[in-house]
Amino acid sequence: MIESTHPTPLLQRALWWSLDGTWQFAYDDSRELHFSDITFGKEILVPYAPESKKSGIGDTGYHPCVWYKRTFTLTPEQRANANERLLLHFGAVDYSARVWVNRQVVIEHQGGHTPFVADITEALDNSETLEIVVRAEDDPFDMAKPRGKQDWQIEPHEIWYPRTTGIWQSVWLEKVPETRITSVIWTPHADVWSLGLEVSLTGPLKPGMYLHVRLATDDVEIANDRYSVNASEIARRIALPDPGIDDYRNDLLWSPGHPQLIDASIELCEKREGEDDVSVDEVSSYTAMRSVGVVGNRFMLNGRPYYLKMVLDQGYWEDSLLTATDEELRKDVELTKQLGFNGVRKHQKIENPRWLYWCDRIGLLVWAEMPSPYRFTTTAVERLVDEWTEAIRRDYSHPCVVA
């Protein structure tokens, strides 16, 4: 498998650019300032929260509202041409966010642990200059929002950790076709040796469009299929060659001891009369063949009892709090395995997809968990269900996630 650096490993395109780095920054403790009233007197290293030392600020006081700004000139490669769109992605912003591009609101989002994306093409209006302003509000005393282990006291006490306000996962740009693949969902069916595939599309569809799906393990092709596109959602079952012998099947089954992944290329094509077929969009992804279940009091992996040796993983770093570099996330997975564990319960946190990628690749079972609110109200229930639904949608296809 080719090593990935993409922020969303399960849906990768070639044309993307990280916006992590130095941004302008300001506090708005009154929560009443308007976009045009902000004086950006500080700098912050994104994606680290201002409470963290690595952000360059390290202020753990009560600041319920923060602002970010970054301005730069788009390169010719980054500009959207005819039939292209430019997307602005946020991995996670705690808790509620409003985003302006060139002084136009492009998106609002609530939920501190899940991603969101804005199509900023129209806001740019063919300008070469991109100005991004983000307002993030995170009331430290609101106990009815999913907050996990974030403390409400000025200093962390007992089992609690420092707060995380604002941007704490990567920000990036992505150039995409107008008609494109927006999501890929995998469901392995090991009992019948097949893979379920669901693909969602957006943009105008044309007659003659089809999906070209290729699967490979260790550069050996195991499937090469084409599916007609008749609607914006396509669901198919891919039957794989079944060797019929368990010892042979084991080569393809994913487990912590044998984390075999299946590389996937999904291409949206258009068939044109009298011409060569045209590639409209293409994404890279991956999946794995594995099954999980419970029989009596036994956890079953790939149809066999599997003894779980799991650790409670808090996902906090001393100098960077909820945020970690890709290398730190990788080392975290490697260390867990070196200590003799085959799985983790990620406690009160929706972890960065890059960590799940390393769990998939290195082989570590994950029990995912939604950060809790601490007041039981109608608002708390609605917030939790909305964010948990987004988290499940984001992480459903990771082979490592078993609960």
PDB file of N, CA, C and O in Angstrom, residues 256-280:
ATOM      1  N   PRO A 256      -5.220  -7.400  13.626  1.00  0.00           N
ATOM      2  CA  PRO A 256      -4.042  -6.715  14.176  1.00  0.00           C
ATOM      3  C   PRO A 256      -2.727  -7.435  13.864  1.00  0.00           C
ATOM      4  O   PRO A 256      -1.696  -6.781  13.684  1.00  0.00           O
ATOM      5  N   GLY A 257      -2.773  -8.753  13.782  1.00  0.00           N
ATOM      6  CA  GLY A 257      -1.566  -9.504  13.461  1.00  0.00           C
ATOM      7  C   GLY A 257      -1.253  -9.544  11.977  1.00  0.00           C
ATOM      8  O   GLY A 257      -0.122  -9.889  11.587  1.00  0.00           O
ATOM      9  N   HIS A 258      -2.233  -9.205  11.146  1.00  0.00           N
ATOM     10  CA  HIS A 258      -2.057  -9.255   9.693  1.00  0.00           C
ATOM     11  C   HIS A 258      -2.942  -8.163   9.076  1.00  0.00           C
ATOM     12  O   HIS A 258      -4.003  -8.443   8.518  1.00  0.00           O
ATOM     13  N   PRO A 259      -2.519  -6.888   9.180  1.00  0.00           N
ATOM     14  CA  PRO A 259      -3.364  -5.774   8.724  1.00  0.00           C
ATOM     15  C   PRO A 259      -3.323  -5.591   7.205  1.00  0.00           C
ATOM     16  O   PRO A 259      -2.820  -4.592   6.693  1.00  0.00           O
ATOM     17  N   GLN A 260      -3.906  -6.557   6.497  1.00  0.00           N
ATOM     18  CA  GLN A 260      -3.903  -6.526   5.038  1.00  0.00           C
ATOM     19  C   GLN A 260      -4.966  -5.547   4.539  1.00  0.00           C
ATOM     20  O   GLN A 260      -6.160  -5.719   4.805  1.00  0.00           O
ATOM     21  N   LEU A 261      -4.537  -4.525   3.824  1.00  0.00           N
ATOM     22  CA  LEU A 261      -5.457  -3.551   3.261  1.00  0.00           C
ATOM     23  C   LEU A 261      -5.619  -3.764   1.761  1.00  0.00           C
ATOM     24  O   LEU A 261      -4.744  -4.336   1.106  1.00  0.00           O
ATOM     25  N   ILE A 262      -6.747  -3.309   1.253  1.00  0.00           N
ATOM     26  CA  ILE A 262      -7.062  -3.411  -0.173  1.00  0.00           C
ATOM     27  C   ILE A 262      -7.098  -1.998  -0.747  1.00  0.00           C
ATOM     28  O   ILE A 262      -7.930  -1.178  -0.353  1.00  0.00           O
ATOM     29  N   ASP A 263      -6.184  -1.693  -1.645  1.00  0.00           N
ATOM     30  CA  ASP A 263      -6.157  -0.382  -2.293  1.00  0.00           C
ATOM     31  C   ASP A 263      -7.303  -0.270  -3.292  1.00  0.00           C
ATOM     32  O   ASP A 263      -7.609  -1.243  -4.002  1.00  0.00           O
ATOM     33  N   ALA A 264      -7.898   0.908  -3.367  1.00  0.00           N
ATOM     34  CA  ALA A 264      -9.030   1.125  -4.274  1.00  0.00           C
ATOM     35  C   ALA A 264      -8.843   2.401  -5.076  1.00  0.00           C
ATOM     36  O   ALA A 264      -8.447   3.440  -4.532  1.00  0.00           O
ATOM     37  N   SER A 265      -9.125   2.307  -6.362  1.00  0.00           N
ATOM     38  CA  SER A 265      -9.197   3.467  -7.242  1.00  0.00           C
ATOM     39  C   SER A 265     -10.619   3.548  -7.773  1.00  0.00           C
ATOM     40  O   SER A 265     -11.136   2.569  -8.317  1.00  0.00           O
ATOM     41  N   ILE A 266     -11.246   4.713  -7.597  1.00  0.00           N
ATOM     42  CA  ILE A 266     -12.628   4.906  -8.048  1.00  0.00           C
ATOM     43  C   ILE A 266     -12.641   6.095  -8.993  1.00  0.00           C
ATOM     44  O   ILE A 266     -12.346   7.226  -8.596  1.00  0.00           O
ATOM     45  N   GLU A 267     -12.985   5.826 -10.233  1.00  0.00           N
ATOM     46  CA  GLU A 267     -12.913   6.854 -11.267  1.00  0.00           C
ATOM     47  C   GLU A 267     -14.292   7.052 -11.882  1.00  0.00           C
ATOM     48  O   GLU A 267     -14.960   6.095 -12.264  1.00  0.00           O
ATOM     49  N   LEU A 268     -14.724   8.306 -11.945  1.00  0.00           N
ATOM     50  CA  LEU A 268     -15.955   8.669 -12.631  1.00  0.00           C
ATOM     51  C   LEU A 268     -15.600   9.039 -14.066  1.00  0.00           C
ATOM     52  O   LEU A 268     -14.794   9.943 -14.305  1.00  0.00           O
ATOM     53  N   CYS A 269     -16.185   8.319 -15.018  1.00  0.00           N
ATOM     54  CA  CYS A 269     -15.848   8.504 -16.433  1.00  0.00           C
ATOM     55  C   CYS A 269     -17.094   8.862 -17.238  1.00  0.00           C
ATOM     56  O   CYS A 269     -18.221   8.581 -16.823  1.00  0.00           O
ATOM     57  N   GLU A 270     -16.844   9.448 -18.396  1.00  0.00           N
ATOM     58  CA  GLU A 270     -17.932   9.769 -19.317  1.00  0.00           C
ATOM     59  C   GLU A 270     -17.631   9.170 -20.685  1.00  0.00           C
ATOM     60  O   GLU A 270     -16.558   9.414 -21.255  1.00  0.00           O
ATOM     61  N   LYS A 271     -18.557   8.374 -21.176  1.00  0.00           N
ATOM     62  CA  LYS A 271     -18.422   7.767 -22.492  1.00  0.00           C
ATOM     63  C   LYS A 271     -18.980   8.723 -23.538  1.00  0.00           C
ATOM     64  O   LYS A 271     -20.108   9.188 -23.422  1.00  0.00           O
ATOM     65  N   ARG A 272     -18.168   9.039 -24.572  1.00  0.00           N
ATOM     66  CA  ARG A 272     -18.583   9.964 -25.614  1.00  0.00           C
ATOM     67  C   ARG A 272     -18.567   9.267 -26.971  1.00  0.00           C
ATOM     68  O   ARG A 272     -17.624   8.544 -27.293  1.00  0.00           O
ATOM     69  N   GLU A 273     -19.617   9.504 -27.714  1.00  0.00           N
ATOM     70  CA  GLU A 273     -19.780   8.858 -29.015  1.00  0.00           C
ATOM     71  C   GLU A 273     -18.632   9.253 -29.944  1.00  0.00           C
ATOM     72  O   GLU A 273     -18.369  10.430 -30.186  1.00  0.00           O
ATOM     73  N   GLY A 274     -17.934   8.242 -30.479  1.00  0.00           N
ATOM     74  CA  GLY A 274     -16.872   8.474 -31.447  1.00  0.00           C
ATOM     75  C   GLY A 274     -15.597   9.043 -30.868  1.00  0.00           C
ATOM     76  O   GLY A 274     -14.693   9.423 -31.619  1.00  0.00           O
ATOM     77  N   GLU A 275     -15.510   9.129 -29.528  1.00  0.00           N
ATOM     78  CA  GLU A 275     -14.315   9.662 -28.884  1.00  0.00           C
ATOM     79  C   GLU A 275     -13.868   8.715 -27.779  1.00  0.00           C
ATOM     80  O   GLU A 275     -14.607   7.822 -27.360  1.00  0.00           O
ATOM     81  N   ASP A 276     -12.639   8.929 -27.296  1.00  0.00           N
ATOM     82  CA  ASP A 276     -12.161   8.181 -26.141  1.00  0.00           C
ATOM     83  C   ASP A 276     -12.952   8.597 -24.904  1.00  0.00           C
ATOM     84  O   ASP A 276     -13.407   9.743 -24.788  1.00  0.00           O
ATOM     85  N   ASP A 277     -13.101   7.653 -23.979  1.00  0.00           N
ATOM     86  CA  ASP A 277     -13.770   7.970 -22.724  1.00  0.00           C
ATOM     87  C   ASP A 277     -12.976   9.042 -21.971  1.00  0.00           C
ATOM     88  O   ASP A 277     -11.738   9.086 -22.023  1.00  0.00           O
ATOM     89  N   VAL A 278     -13.712   9.901 -21.231  1.00  0.00           N
ATOM     90  CA  VAL A 278     -13.093  11.010 -20.507  1.00  0.00           C
ATOM     91  C   VAL A 278     -13.175  10.751 -19.007  1.00  0.00           C
ATOM     92  O   VAL A 278     -14.225  10.377 -18.486  1.00  0.00           O
ATOM     93  N   SER A 279     -12.050  10.939 -18.301  1.00  0.00           N
ATOM     94  CA  SER A 279     -12.042  10.848 -16.850  1.00  0.00           C
ATOM     95  C   SER A 279     -12.553  12.147 -16.268  1.00  0.00           C
ATOM     96  O   SER A 279     -11.985  13.220 -16.505  1.00  0.00           O
ATOM     97  N   VAL A 280     -13.657  12.072 -15.512  1.00  0.00           N
ATOM     98  CA  VAL A 280     -14.270  13.254 -14.920  1.00  0.00           C
ATOM     99  C   VAL A 280     -13.700  13.532 -13.538  1.00  0.00           C
ATOM    100  O   VAL A 280     -13.400  14.662 -13.173  1.00  0.00           O
TER     101      VAL A 280
END
